[in-house]
């Protein structure tokens, strides 16, 4: 393959026999053709390997098999084996429009005098709020844009973004392995810490399927949620330190929403992690003492609003109300 490829598309695959064919056909049908596809078969046990073998002879595709290590491991393998100037991540159950790469390329061409470090678009999914602030933003504006991405909950998605490979290589960045949730969010936040500019566009040519179900509906252990909170807090601290001379008001509001939602998830995880009543009550009381920005309630989703309302009750009432929701499989 040409060493000076414009785009590398990294696709981790695990047991995707029902969807990977559609995904790859959508990629091979691109109107812009200067790209490679790096597929990492992460130890699939279904017919994914057979399907991938059908595509392996294509000049723009390479398939890399590995022992199952999880999606972060597969993406890291992809990053080590791609040669594009920019990297894009696809999931094996999603697909893209024919002009997906062309839109990125045309926008890059519009800013030839600036090496665009990151492009952010929208996703074709009505469940995900679109980004509303568009344009080219330099370093001093980045905290405001991060705040916008946090408030709209777009910051955690990989698939609507185009990353400059040199930044990933120079910083030694990779996806954090051994973490089963928020690995995409952590990668994005750490990457944004390295950029000098970013471009936000209104286009949406990526169809986000999410067949595996929402992470918010999956029960995650209390210990893992605490670890997630530590990783996020450390990363947010690094961003605040870098942009300490910028306007951080909107950014702080955005991360307050995420940390509040995580704090409430930590409380609810204590029910299915068999914590005693005293421990849950203590955590509810601690949460009630914390201060959050005005208007934070309006930024929460429906389930988060229900939990937030309950936790504003007296601690005993909140404890029993959450217990009822737990038995109803609300969380």
PDB file of C-alpha atoms in Angstrom:
ATOM      1  CA  UNK A   1       0.000   0.000   0.000  1.00  0.00           C
ATOM      2  CA  UNK A   2       1.014   3.577  -0.630  1.00  0.00           C
ATOM      3  CA  UNK A   3       2.821   4.979   2.410  1.00  0.00           C
ATOM      4  CA  UNK A   4       1.242   8.402   1.927  1.00  0.00           C
ATOM      5  CA  UNK A   5      -2.377   7.379   2.237  1.00  0.00           C
ATOM      6  CA  UNK A   6      -4.796  10.109   3.236  1.00  0.00           C
ATOM      7  CA  UNK A   7      -7.143   8.106   5.475  1.00  0.00           C
ATOM      8  CA  UNK A   8      -6.785   4.915   7.475  1.00  0.00           C
ATOM      9  CA  UNK A   9     -10.069   3.351   8.542  1.00  0.00           C
ATOM     10  CA  UNK A  10      -9.668   1.076  11.566  1.00  0.00           C
ATOM     11  CA  UNK A  11     -12.408  -1.504  12.148  1.00  0.00           C
ATOM     12  CA  UNK A  12     -12.302  -3.866  15.152  1.00  0.00           C
ATOM     13  CA  UNK A  13     -14.339  -7.016  14.543  1.00  0.00           C
ATOM     14  CA  UNK A  14     -15.673  -9.477  17.070  1.00  0.00           C
ATOM     15  CA  UNK A  15     -18.479 -11.897  16.131  1.00  0.00           C
ATOM     16  CA  UNK A  16     -19.954  -9.525  13.548  1.00  0.00           C
ATOM     17  CA  UNK A  17     -21.013 -12.064  10.931  1.00  0.00           C
ATOM     18  CA  UNK A  18     -24.435 -10.446  10.499  1.00  0.00           C
ATOM     19  CA  UNK A  19     -23.212  -6.899   9.882  1.00  0.00           C
ATOM     20  CA  UNK A  20     -19.578  -6.737   8.752  1.00  0.00           C
ATOM     21  CA  UNK A  21     -20.395  -7.398   5.083  1.00  0.00           C
ATOM     22  CA  UNK A  22     -22.640  -4.316   4.939  1.00  0.00           C
ATOM     23  CA  UNK A  23     -20.035  -2.246   6.790  1.00  0.00           C
ATOM     24  CA  UNK A  24     -17.241  -3.137   4.376  1.00  0.00           C
ATOM     25  CA  UNK A  25     -19.357  -2.644   1.255  1.00  0.00           C
ATOM     26  CA  UNK A  26     -20.219   0.861   2.444  1.00  0.00           C
ATOM     27  CA  UNK A  27     -16.512   1.608   2.906  1.00  0.00           C
ATOM     28  CA  UNK A  28     -15.483   0.199  -0.478  1.00  0.00           C
ATOM     29  CA  UNK A  29     -18.188   2.274  -2.154  1.00  0.00           C
ATOM     30  CA  UNK A  30     -16.564   5.589  -1.179  1.00  0.00           C
ATOM     31  CA  UNK A  31     -16.404   8.298  -3.834  1.00  0.00           C
ATOM     32  CA  UNK A  32     -13.018   9.404  -2.440  1.00  0.00           C
ATOM     33  CA  UNK A  33     -10.552   6.576  -2.880  1.00  0.00           C
ATOM     34  CA  UNK A  34      -7.247   7.504  -1.201  1.00  0.00           C
ATOM     35  CA  UNK A  35      -7.677   5.310   1.864  1.00  0.00           C
ATOM     36  CA  UNK A  36      -6.850   1.977   3.440  1.00  0.00           C
ATOM     37  CA  UNK A  37      -8.973  -0.262   5.653  1.00  0.00           C
ATOM     38  CA  UNK A  38      -7.284  -1.967   8.603  1.00  0.00           C
ATOM     39  CA  UNK A  39      -9.524  -4.681  10.022  1.00  0.00           C
ATOM     40  CA  UNK A  40      -8.582  -6.381  13.278  1.00  0.00           C
ATOM     41  CA  UNK A  41     -10.357  -9.680  13.862  1.00  0.00           C
ATOM     42  CA  UNK A  42     -10.372  -9.834  17.651  1.00  0.00           C
ATOM     43  CA  UNK A  43     -10.664 -13.595  18.062  1.00  0.00           C
ATOM     44  CA  UNK A  44     -14.139 -13.955  16.551  1.00  0.00           C
ATOM     45  CA  UNK A  45     -15.757 -17.355  17.110  1.00  0.00           C
ATOM     46  CA  UNK A  46     -18.521 -17.005  14.513  1.00  0.00           C
ATOM     47  CA  UNK A  47     -18.185 -16.775  10.705  1.00  0.00           C
ATOM     48  CA  UNK A  48     -16.617 -13.307  10.744  1.00  0.00           C
ATOM     49  CA  UNK A  49     -13.187 -14.659   9.731  1.00  0.00           C
ATOM     50  CA  UNK A  50     -14.676 -16.388   6.678  1.00  0.00           C
ATOM     51  CA  UNK A  51     -16.408 -13.193   5.575  1.00  0.00           C
ATOM     52  CA  UNK A  52     -13.249 -11.147   6.119  1.00  0.00           C
ATOM     53  CA  UNK A  53     -11.268 -13.595   4.001  1.00  0.00           C
ATOM     54  CA  UNK A  54     -13.522 -12.708   1.054  1.00  0.00           C
ATOM     55  CA  UNK A  55     -12.367  -9.087   1.331  1.00  0.00           C
ATOM     56  CA  UNK A  56      -8.736  -9.726   2.255  1.00  0.00           C
ATOM     57  CA  UNK A  57      -7.576  -9.775  -1.364  1.00  0.00           C
ATOM     58  CA  UNK A  58      -8.791  -6.233  -1.986  1.00  0.00           C
ATOM     59  CA  UNK A  59      -5.847  -3.877  -2.486  1.00  0.00           C
ATOM     60  CA  UNK A  60      -7.161  -1.356   0.066  1.00  0.00           C
ATOM     61  CA  UNK A  61      -7.922  -3.876   2.800  1.00  0.00           C
ATOM     62  CA  UNK A  62      -5.709  -5.725   5.234  1.00  0.00           C
ATOM     63  CA  UNK A  63      -7.038  -8.117   7.842  1.00  0.00           C
ATOM     64  CA  UNK A  64      -5.084  -8.685  11.042  1.00  0.00           C
ATOM     65  CA  UNK A  65      -6.118 -11.617  13.259  1.00  0.00           C
ATOM     66  CA  UNK A  66      -5.382 -11.568  16.971  1.00  0.00           C
ATOM     67  CA  UNK A  67      -6.319 -13.434  20.128  1.00  0.00           C
ATOM     68  CA  UNK A  68      -9.366 -11.836  21.729  1.00  0.00           C
ATOM     69  CA  UNK A  69      -8.254  -8.859  23.797  1.00  0.00           C
ATOM     70  CA  UNK A  70     -11.255  -6.552  23.665  1.00  0.00           C
ATOM     71  CA  UNK A  71     -12.146  -3.590  21.482  1.00  0.00           C
ATOM     72  CA  UNK A  72      -9.442  -1.301  22.896  1.00  0.00           C
ATOM     73  CA  UNK A  73      -6.762  -3.892  22.187  1.00  0.00           C
ATOM     74  CA  UNK A  74      -8.094  -4.340  18.645  1.00  0.00           C
ATOM     75  CA  UNK A  75      -8.065  -0.599  17.979  1.00  0.00           C
ATOM     76  CA  UNK A  76      -4.522  -0.329  19.324  1.00  0.00           C
ATOM     77  CA  UNK A  77      -3.459  -3.089  16.938  1.00  0.00           C
ATOM     78  CA  UNK A  78      -5.122  -1.170  14.129  1.00  0.00           C
ATOM     79  CA  UNK A  79      -3.301   2.039  15.053  1.00  0.00           C
ATOM     80  CA  UNK A  80       0.045   0.228  14.979  1.00  0.00           C
ATOM     81  CA  UNK A  81      -0.646  -1.051  11.479  1.00  0.00           C
ATOM     82  CA  UNK A  82      -2.078   1.955   9.658  1.00  0.00           C
ATOM     83  CA  UNK A  83      -0.222   4.414   7.437  1.00  0.00           C
ATOM     84  CA  UNK A  84      -2.764   7.154   6.788  1.00  0.00           C
ATOM     85  CA  UNK A  85      -2.276  10.822   7.540  1.00  0.00           C
ATOM     86  CA  UNK A  86      -5.641  10.755   9.311  1.00  0.00           C
ATOM     87  CA  UNK A  87      -7.338   7.937  11.208  1.00  0.00           C
ATOM     88  CA  UNK A  88     -11.051   7.170  11.345  1.00  0.00           C
ATOM     89  CA  UNK A  89     -12.675   4.484  13.493  1.00  0.00           C
ATOM     90  CA  UNK A  90     -15.658   2.437  12.345  1.00  0.00           C
ATOM     91  CA  UNK A  91     -17.558  -0.213  14.252  1.00  0.00           C
ATOM     92  CA  UNK A  92     -18.425  -3.493  12.580  1.00  0.00           C
ATOM     93  CA  UNK A  93     -22.189  -2.992  12.932  1.00  0.00           C
ATOM     94  CA  UNK A  94     -22.273   0.540  11.471  1.00  0.00           C
ATOM     95  CA  UNK A  95     -22.081   1.848   7.921  1.00  0.00           C
ATOM     96  CA  UNK A  96     -21.252   5.082   6.106  1.00  0.00           C
ATOM     97  CA  UNK A  97     -22.618   7.039   3.155  1.00  0.00           C
ATOM     98  CA  UNK A  98     -20.708   7.123  -0.132  1.00  0.00           C
ATOM     99  CA  UNK A  99     -19.461  10.660   0.537  1.00  0.00           C
ATOM    100  CA  UNK A 100     -18.220   9.970   4.074  1.00  0.00           C
ATOM    101  CA  UNK A 101     -14.512  10.378   3.272  1.00  0.00           C
ATOM    102  CA  UNK A 102     -15.078  13.029   0.613  1.00  0.00           C
ATOM    103  CA  UNK A 103     -16.671  15.331   3.188  1.00  0.00           C
ATOM    104  CA  UNK A 104     -13.636  15.033   5.441  1.00  0.00           C
ATOM    105  CA  UNK A 105     -11.252  15.594   2.522  1.00  0.00           C
ATOM    106  CA  UNK A 106     -13.103  18.660   1.199  1.00  0.00           C
ATOM    107  CA  UNK A 107     -13.085  20.224   4.645  1.00  0.00           C
ATOM    108  CA  UNK A 108      -9.368  19.540   5.026  1.00  0.00           C
ATOM    109  CA  UNK A 109      -8.775  21.171   1.635  1.00  0.00           C
ATOM    110  CA  UNK A 110     -10.551  24.300   2.870  1.00  0.00           C
ATOM    111  CA  UNK A 111      -7.888  24.771   5.546  1.00  0.00           C
ATOM    112  CA  UNK A 112      -4.675  23.988   3.691  1.00  0.00           C
ATOM    113  CA  UNK A 113      -2.857  26.780   5.503  1.00  0.00           C
ATOM    114  CA  UNK A 114      -3.591  25.036   8.805  1.00  0.00           C
ATOM    115  CA  UNK A 115      -2.901  21.408   9.647  1.00  0.00           C
ATOM    116  CA  UNK A 116      -6.286  20.438  11.045  1.00  0.00           C
ATOM    117  CA  UNK A 117      -5.720  18.294  14.125  1.00  0.00           C
ATOM    118  CA  UNK A 118      -9.261  17.001  14.583  1.00  0.00           C
ATOM    119  CA  UNK A 119     -12.507  17.056  12.596  1.00  0.00           C
ATOM    120  CA  UNK A 120     -15.796  16.520  14.413  1.00  0.00           C
ATOM    121  CA  UNK A 121     -19.067  15.854  12.594  1.00  0.00           C
ATOM    122  CA  UNK A 122     -22.491  14.547  13.555  1.00  0.00           C
ATOM    123  CA  UNK A 123     -23.925  11.041  13.650  1.00  0.00           C
ATOM    124  CA  UNK A 124     -27.047   9.797  11.886  1.00  0.00           C
ATOM    125  CA  UNK A 125     -28.829   8.731  15.050  1.00  0.00           C
ATOM    126  CA  UNK A 126     -31.823  10.601  16.437  1.00  0.00           C
ATOM    127  CA  UNK A 127     -30.901   9.476  19.962  1.00  0.00           C
ATOM    128  CA  UNK A 128     -27.737  11.594  19.840  1.00  0.00           C
ATOM    129  CA  UNK A 129     -28.017  15.360  20.076  1.00  0.00           C
ATOM    130  CA  UNK A 130     -26.191  17.156  17.249  1.00  0.00           C
ATOM    131  CA  UNK A 131     -23.301  19.526  17.772  1.00  0.00           C
ATOM    132  CA  UNK A 132     -24.492  23.109  17.257  1.00  0.00           C
ATOM    133  CA  UNK A 133     -21.303  25.210  17.108  1.00  0.00           C
ATOM    134  CA  UNK A 134     -19.560  24.831  13.752  1.00  0.00           C
ATOM    135  CA  UNK A 135     -16.335  26.209  12.323  1.00  0.00           C
ATOM    136  CA  UNK A 136     -12.571  26.200  12.752  1.00  0.00           C
ATOM    137  CA  UNK A 137     -11.447  26.730  16.339  1.00  0.00           C
ATOM    138  CA  UNK A 138      -7.958  27.509  17.578  1.00  0.00           C
ATOM    139  CA  UNK A 139      -6.467  26.531  20.934  1.00  0.00           C
ATOM    140  CA  UNK A 140      -8.049  29.291  23.038  1.00  0.00           C
ATOM    141  CA  UNK A 141     -11.554  28.260  21.904  1.00  0.00           C
ATOM    142  CA  UNK A 142     -11.153  24.544  22.551  1.00  0.00           C
ATOM    143  CA  UNK A 143     -12.482  24.545  26.175  1.00  0.00           C
ATOM    144  CA  UNK A 144     -15.781  26.044  24.973  1.00  0.00           C
ATOM    145  CA  UNK A 145     -16.095  23.397  22.262  1.00  0.00           C
ATOM    146  CA  UNK A 146     -15.291  20.608  24.726  1.00  0.00           C
ATOM    147  CA  UNK A 147     -18.056  22.000  26.920  1.00  0.00           C
ATOM    148  CA  UNK A 148     -20.443  21.920  23.963  1.00  0.00           C
ATOM    149  CA  UNK A 149     -19.458  18.323  23.209  1.00  0.00           C
ATOM    150  CA  UNK A 150     -19.932  17.362  26.860  1.00  0.00           C
ATOM    151  CA  UNK A 151     -23.354  19.004  27.111  1.00  0.00           C
ATOM    152  CA  UNK A 152     -24.577  17.322  23.901  1.00  0.00           C
ATOM    153  CA  UNK A 153     -22.843  14.075  24.958  1.00  0.00           C
ATOM    154  CA  UNK A 154     -20.910  13.935  21.674  1.00  0.00           C
ATOM    155  CA  UNK A 155     -17.482  13.892  23.281  1.00  0.00           C
ATOM    156  CA  UNK A 156     -17.460  10.138  23.886  1.00  0.00           C
ATOM    157  CA  UNK A 157     -18.041   8.999  20.295  1.00  0.00           C
ATOM    158  CA  UNK A 158     -15.142   8.022  18.050  1.00  0.00           C
ATOM    159  CA  UNK A 159     -17.106   7.559  14.873  1.00  0.00           C
ATOM    160  CA  UNK A 160     -17.933  11.173  14.009  1.00  0.00           C
ATOM    161  CA  UNK A 161     -14.299  12.233  14.285  1.00  0.00           C
ATOM    162  CA  UNK A 162     -11.190  12.265  12.107  1.00  0.00           C
ATOM    163  CA  UNK A 163      -7.839  12.199  13.963  1.00  0.00           C
ATOM    164  CA  UNK A 164      -4.413  13.297  12.749  1.00  0.00           C
ATOM    165  CA  UNK A 165      -2.197  10.232  13.053  1.00  0.00           C
ATOM    166  CA  UNK A 166       0.978  12.225  13.785  1.00  0.00           C
ATOM    167  CA  UNK A 167      -0.519  13.531  17.037  1.00  0.00           C
ATOM    168  CA  UNK A 168      -1.361   9.998  18.149  1.00  0.00           C
ATOM    169  CA  UNK A 169       2.134   8.775  17.274  1.00  0.00           C
ATOM    170  CA  UNK A 170       4.038  11.714  18.759  1.00  0.00           C
ATOM    171  CA  UNK A 171       2.130  11.593  22.048  1.00  0.00           C
ATOM    172  CA  UNK A 172       2.269   7.803  22.354  1.00  0.00           C
ATOM    173  CA  UNK A 173      -1.488   7.706  22.771  1.00  0.00           C
ATOM    174  CA  UNK A 174      -3.466   4.493  22.764  1.00  0.00           C
ATOM    175  CA  UNK A 175      -6.772   3.140  23.982  1.00  0.00           C
ATOM    176  CA  UNK A 176      -6.759   2.115  27.617  1.00  0.00           C
ATOM    177  CA  UNK A 177      -7.036  -1.655  27.767  1.00  0.00           C
ATOM    178  CA  UNK A 178      -8.687  -3.448  30.656  1.00  0.00           C
ATOM    179  CA  UNK A 179     -11.439  -0.823  30.922  1.00  0.00           C
ATOM    180  CA  UNK A 180     -14.861  -2.005  29.762  1.00  0.00           C
ATOM    181  CA  UNK A 181     -16.532   1.406  29.529  1.00  0.00           C
ATOM    182  CA  UNK A 182     -15.588   5.007  28.701  1.00  0.00           C
ATOM    183  CA  UNK A 183     -12.451   3.960  26.818  1.00  0.00           C
ATOM    184  CA  UNK A 184     -13.608   6.013  23.808  1.00  0.00           C
ATOM    185  CA  UNK A 185     -14.338   9.035  25.995  1.00  0.00           C
ATOM    186  CA  UNK A 186     -10.941   8.829  27.683  1.00  0.00           C
ATOM    187  CA  UNK A 187      -9.191   8.546  24.322  1.00  0.00           C
ATOM    188  CA  UNK A 188     -11.016  11.594  22.954  1.00  0.00           C
ATOM    189  CA  UNK A 189     -10.348  13.745  26.002  1.00  0.00           C
ATOM    190  CA  UNK A 190      -6.666  12.823  26.037  1.00  0.00           C
ATOM    191  CA  UNK A 191      -6.394  13.429  22.306  1.00  0.00           C
ATOM    192  CA  UNK A 192      -8.031  16.860  22.576  1.00  0.00           C
ATOM    193  CA  UNK A 193      -5.413  17.714  25.204  1.00  0.00           C
ATOM    194  CA  UNK A 194      -2.805  17.353  22.447  1.00  0.00           C
ATOM    195  CA  UNK A 195      -4.414  19.400  19.659  1.00  0.00           C
ATOM    196  CA  UNK A 196      -3.842  23.019  18.679  1.00  0.00           C
ATOM    197  CA  UNK A 197      -7.064  23.346  16.691  1.00  0.00           C
ATOM    198  CA  UNK A 198     -10.172  21.502  15.626  1.00  0.00           C
ATOM    199  CA  UNK A 199     -12.818  21.768  12.940  1.00  0.00           C
ATOM    200  CA  UNK A 200     -16.501  21.144  13.684  1.00  0.00           C
ATOM    201  CA  UNK A 201     -18.752  20.414  10.689  1.00  0.00           C
ATOM    202  CA  UNK A 202     -22.503  19.890  10.428  1.00  0.00           C
ATOM    203  CA  UNK A 203     -22.344  16.909   8.073  1.00  0.00           C
ATOM    204  CA  UNK A 204     -23.498  13.483   9.215  1.00  0.00           C
ATOM    205  CA  UNK A 205     -22.637  10.544   6.976  1.00  0.00           C
ATOM    206  CA  UNK A 206     -22.073   7.888   9.648  1.00  0.00           C
ATOM    207  CA  UNK A 207     -24.939   5.549  10.562  1.00  0.00           C
ATOM    208  CA  UNK A 208     -24.566   4.539  14.187  1.00  0.00           C
ATOM    209  CA  UNK A 209     -26.349   1.245  14.776  1.00  0.00           C
ATOM    210  CA  UNK A 210     -25.460   0.363  18.398  1.00  0.00           C
ATOM    211  CA  UNK A 211     -26.811  -3.190  18.074  1.00  0.00           C
ATOM    212  CA  UNK A 212     -25.014  -4.257  21.235  1.00  0.00           C
ATOM    213  CA  UNK A 213     -27.257  -2.026  23.330  1.00  0.00           C
ATOM    214  CA  UNK A 214     -26.611   1.084  25.351  1.00  0.00           C
ATOM    215  CA  UNK A 215     -23.874   0.979  27.968  1.00  0.00           C
ATOM    216  CA  UNK A 216     -26.184   2.903  30.259  1.00  0.00           C
ATOM    217  CA  UNK A 217     -28.364  -0.217  30.434  1.00  0.00           C
ATOM    218  CA  UNK A 218     -25.505  -2.548  31.315  1.00  0.00           C
ATOM    219  CA  UNK A 219     -24.703  -3.144  34.954  1.00  0.00           C
ATOM    220  CA  UNK A 220     -21.151  -2.186  35.751  1.00  0.00           C
ATOM    221  CA  UNK A 221     -19.497  -3.078  39.031  1.00  0.00           C
ATOM    222  CA  UNK A 222     -19.060  -0.484  41.752  1.00  0.00           C
ATOM    223  CA  UNK A 223     -15.268  -0.891  41.665  1.00  0.00           C
ATOM    224  CA  UNK A 224     -15.127  -0.332  37.917  1.00  0.00           C
ATOM    225  CA  UNK A 225     -17.252   2.801  38.190  1.00  0.00           C
ATOM    226  CA  UNK A 226     -14.893   4.180  40.831  1.00  0.00           C
ATOM    227  CA  UNK A 227     -11.963   3.435  38.517  1.00  0.00           C
ATOM    228  CA  UNK A 228     -13.785   5.161  35.682  1.00  0.00           C
ATOM    229  CA  UNK A 229     -14.338   8.220  37.875  1.00  0.00           C
ATOM    230  CA  UNK A 230     -10.628   8.351  38.767  1.00  0.00           C
ATOM    231  CA  UNK A 231      -9.554   8.148  35.110  1.00  0.00           C
ATOM    232  CA  UNK A 232     -12.024  10.866  34.127  1.00  0.00           C
ATOM    233  CA  UNK A 233     -11.080  13.133  37.025  1.00  0.00           C
ATOM    234  CA  UNK A 234      -7.382  12.835  36.176  1.00  0.00           C
ATOM    235  CA  UNK A 235      -8.055  13.606  32.515  1.00  0.00           C
ATOM    236  CA  UNK A 236     -10.318  16.557  33.288  1.00  0.00           C
ATOM    237  CA  UNK A 237      -7.660  17.929  35.654  1.00  0.00           C
ATOM    238  CA  UNK A 238      -5.117  17.775  32.825  1.00  0.00           C
ATOM    239  CA  UNK A 239      -7.458  19.732  30.533  1.00  0.00           C
ATOM    240  CA  UNK A 240      -8.145  22.350  33.218  1.00  0.00           C
ATOM    241  CA  UNK A 241      -4.414  22.728  33.836  1.00  0.00           C
ATOM    242  CA  UNK A 242      -3.675  23.153  30.130  1.00  0.00           C
ATOM    243  CA  UNK A 243      -6.422  25.738  29.588  1.00  0.00           C
ATOM    244  CA  UNK A 244      -6.252  27.488  32.950  1.00  0.00           C
ATOM    245  CA  UNK A 245      -6.058  30.898  31.261  1.00  0.00           C
ATOM    246  CA  UNK A 246      -9.125  30.263  29.082  1.00  0.00           C
ATOM    247  CA  UNK A 247     -12.845  30.611  29.752  1.00  0.00           C
ATOM    248  CA  UNK A 248     -13.715  27.292  31.394  1.00  0.00           C
ATOM    249  CA  UNK A 249     -17.266  28.102  32.517  1.00  0.00           C
ATOM    250  CA  UNK A 250     -19.068  26.073  29.827  1.00  0.00           C
ATOM    251  CA  UNK A 251     -16.543  23.269  30.068  1.00  0.00           C
ATOM    252  CA  UNK A 252     -17.030  23.024  33.841  1.00  0.00           C
ATOM    253  CA  UNK A 253     -20.788  22.850  33.359  1.00  0.00           C
ATOM    254  CA  UNK A 254     -20.376  20.030  30.865  1.00  0.00           C
ATOM    255  CA  UNK A 255     -18.111  17.935  33.057  1.00  0.00           C
ATOM    256  CA  UNK A 256     -20.321  18.612  36.088  1.00  0.00           C
ATOM    257  CA  UNK A 257     -23.201  16.966  34.213  1.00  0.00           C
ATOM    258  CA  UNK A 258     -21.094  13.914  33.427  1.00  0.00           C
ATOM    259  CA  UNK A 259     -19.695  13.588  36.950  1.00  0.00           C
ATOM    260  CA  UNK A 260     -23.159  13.987  38.485  1.00  0.00           C
ATOM    261  CA  UNK A 261     -24.489  11.225  36.234  1.00  0.00           C
ATOM    262  CA  UNK A 262     -21.522   9.053  37.197  1.00  0.00           C
ATOM    263  CA  UNK A 263     -21.965   9.779  40.915  1.00  0.00           C
ATOM    264  CA  UNK A 264     -25.600   8.666  40.669  1.00  0.00           C
ATOM    265  CA  UNK A 265     -24.568   5.543  38.770  1.00  0.00           C
ATOM    266  CA  UNK A 266     -22.080   4.750  41.530  1.00  0.00           C
ATOM    267  CA  UNK A 267     -24.884   4.965  44.105  1.00  0.00           C
ATOM    268  CA  UNK A 268     -27.206   2.703  42.117  1.00  0.00           C
ATOM    269  CA  UNK A 269     -24.402   0.187  41.505  1.00  0.00           C
ATOM    270  CA  UNK A 270     -24.236  -0.349  45.258  1.00  0.00           C
ATOM    271  CA  UNK A 271     -27.658  -2.055  45.146  1.00  0.00           C
ATOM    272  CA  UNK A 272     -26.623  -4.833  42.755  1.00  0.00           C
ATOM    273  CA  UNK A 273     -23.151  -5.000  44.320  1.00  0.00           C
ATOM    274  CA  UNK A 274     -24.786  -6.029  47.631  1.00  0.00           C
ATOM    275  CA  UNK A 275     -23.660  -3.050  49.720  1.00  0.00           C
ATOM    276  CA  UNK A 276     -25.272  -2.764  53.178  1.00  0.00           C
ATOM    277  CA  UNK A 277     -27.964  -0.160  53.773  1.00  0.00           C
ATOM    278  CA  UNK A 278     -25.603   1.961  55.865  1.00  0.00           C
ATOM    279  CA  UNK A 279     -23.083   2.213  53.022  1.00  0.00           C
ATOM    280  CA  UNK A 280     -25.711   3.227  50.462  1.00  0.00           C
ATOM    281  CA  UNK A 281     -27.230   5.813  52.807  1.00  0.00           C
ATOM    282  CA  UNK A 282     -23.795   7.320  53.436  1.00  0.00           C
ATOM    283  CA  UNK A 283     -23.162   7.655  49.698  1.00  0.00           C
ATOM    284  CA  UNK A 284     -26.593   9.240  49.129  1.00  0.00           C
ATOM    285  CA  UNK A 285     -25.858  11.768  51.875  1.00  0.00           C
ATOM    286  CA  UNK A 286     -22.471  12.558  50.338  1.00  0.00           C
ATOM    287  CA  UNK A 287     -24.030  13.126  46.933  1.00  0.00           C
ATOM    288  CA  UNK A 288     -26.669  15.446  48.403  1.00  0.00           C
ATOM    289  CA  UNK A 289     -23.915  17.646  49.872  1.00  0.00           C
ATOM    290  CA  UNK A 290     -22.185  18.249  46.543  1.00  0.00           C
ATOM    291  CA  UNK A 291     -22.724  21.507  44.677  1.00  0.00           C
ATOM    292  CA  UNK A 292     -23.630  21.478  40.992  1.00  0.00           C
ATOM    293  CA  UNK A 293     -24.049  24.371  38.525  1.00  0.00           C
ATOM    294  CA  UNK A 294     -27.439  25.998  38.081  1.00  0.00           C
ATOM    295  CA  UNK A 295     -29.445  24.360  35.302  1.00  0.00           C
ATOM    296  CA  UNK A 296     -27.634  21.033  35.574  1.00  0.00           C
ATOM    297  CA  UNK A 297     -30.963  19.155  35.835  1.00  0.00           C
ATOM    298  CA  UNK A 298     -31.930  20.182  32.295  1.00  0.00           C
ATOM    299  CA  UNK A 299     -28.779  18.574  30.895  1.00  0.00           C
ATOM    300  CA  UNK A 300     -29.580  15.111  32.276  1.00  0.00           C
ATOM    301  CA  UNK A 301     -31.348  12.396  30.299  1.00  0.00           C
ATOM    302  CA  UNK A 302     -34.688  10.982  31.429  1.00  0.00           C
ATOM    303  CA  UNK A 303     -33.337   8.191  33.636  1.00  0.00           C
ATOM    304  CA  UNK A 304     -30.772  10.512  35.195  1.00  0.00           C
ATOM    305  CA  UNK A 305     -33.475  13.070  35.968  1.00  0.00           C
ATOM    306  CA  UNK A 306     -35.530  10.420  37.775  1.00  0.00           C
ATOM    307  CA  UNK A 307     -32.541   9.388  39.895  1.00  0.00           C
ATOM    308  CA  UNK A 308     -31.586  13.011  40.559  1.00  0.00           C
ATOM    309  CA  UNK A 309     -35.116  13.854  41.739  1.00  0.00           C
ATOM    310  CA  UNK A 310     -35.187  10.830  44.065  1.00  0.00           C
ATOM    311  CA  UNK A 311     -31.800  11.632  45.552  1.00  0.00           C
ATOM    312  CA  UNK A 312     -32.994  15.110  46.475  1.00  0.00           C
ATOM    313  CA  UNK A 313     -35.477  13.475  48.883  1.00  0.00           C
ATOM    314  CA  UNK A 314     -34.457  12.742  52.452  1.00  0.00           C
ATOM    315  CA  UNK A 315     -31.903   9.942  52.528  1.00  0.00           C
ATOM    316  CA  UNK A 316     -34.193   7.181  53.854  1.00  0.00           C
ATOM    317  CA  UNK A 317     -36.900   7.944  51.283  1.00  0.00           C
ATOM    318  CA  UNK A 318     -34.293   8.042  48.540  1.00  0.00           C
ATOM    319  CA  UNK A 319     -32.868   4.711  49.696  1.00  0.00           C
ATOM    320  CA  UNK A 320     -36.220   2.911  49.495  1.00  0.00           C
ATOM    321  CA  UNK A 321     -37.320   4.629  46.269  1.00  0.00           C
ATOM    322  CA  UNK A 322     -34.100   3.607  44.546  1.00  0.00           C
ATOM    323  CA  UNK A 323     -34.582   0.097  45.915  1.00  0.00           C
ATOM    324  CA  UNK A 324     -37.979  -0.079  44.210  1.00  0.00           C
ATOM    325  CA  UNK A 325     -36.477   1.095  40.909  1.00  0.00           C
ATOM    326  CA  UNK A 326     -33.731  -1.503  41.267  1.00  0.00           C
ATOM    327  CA  UNK A 327     -36.285  -4.296  41.677  1.00  0.00           C
ATOM    328  CA  UNK A 328     -38.107  -2.930  38.612  1.00  0.00           C
ATOM    329  CA  UNK A 329     -34.828  -3.218  36.648  1.00  0.00           C
ATOM    330  CA  UNK A 330     -34.786   0.550  36.077  1.00  0.00           C
ATOM    331  CA  UNK A 331     -31.005   0.436  36.502  1.00  0.00           C
TER     332      UNK A 331
END
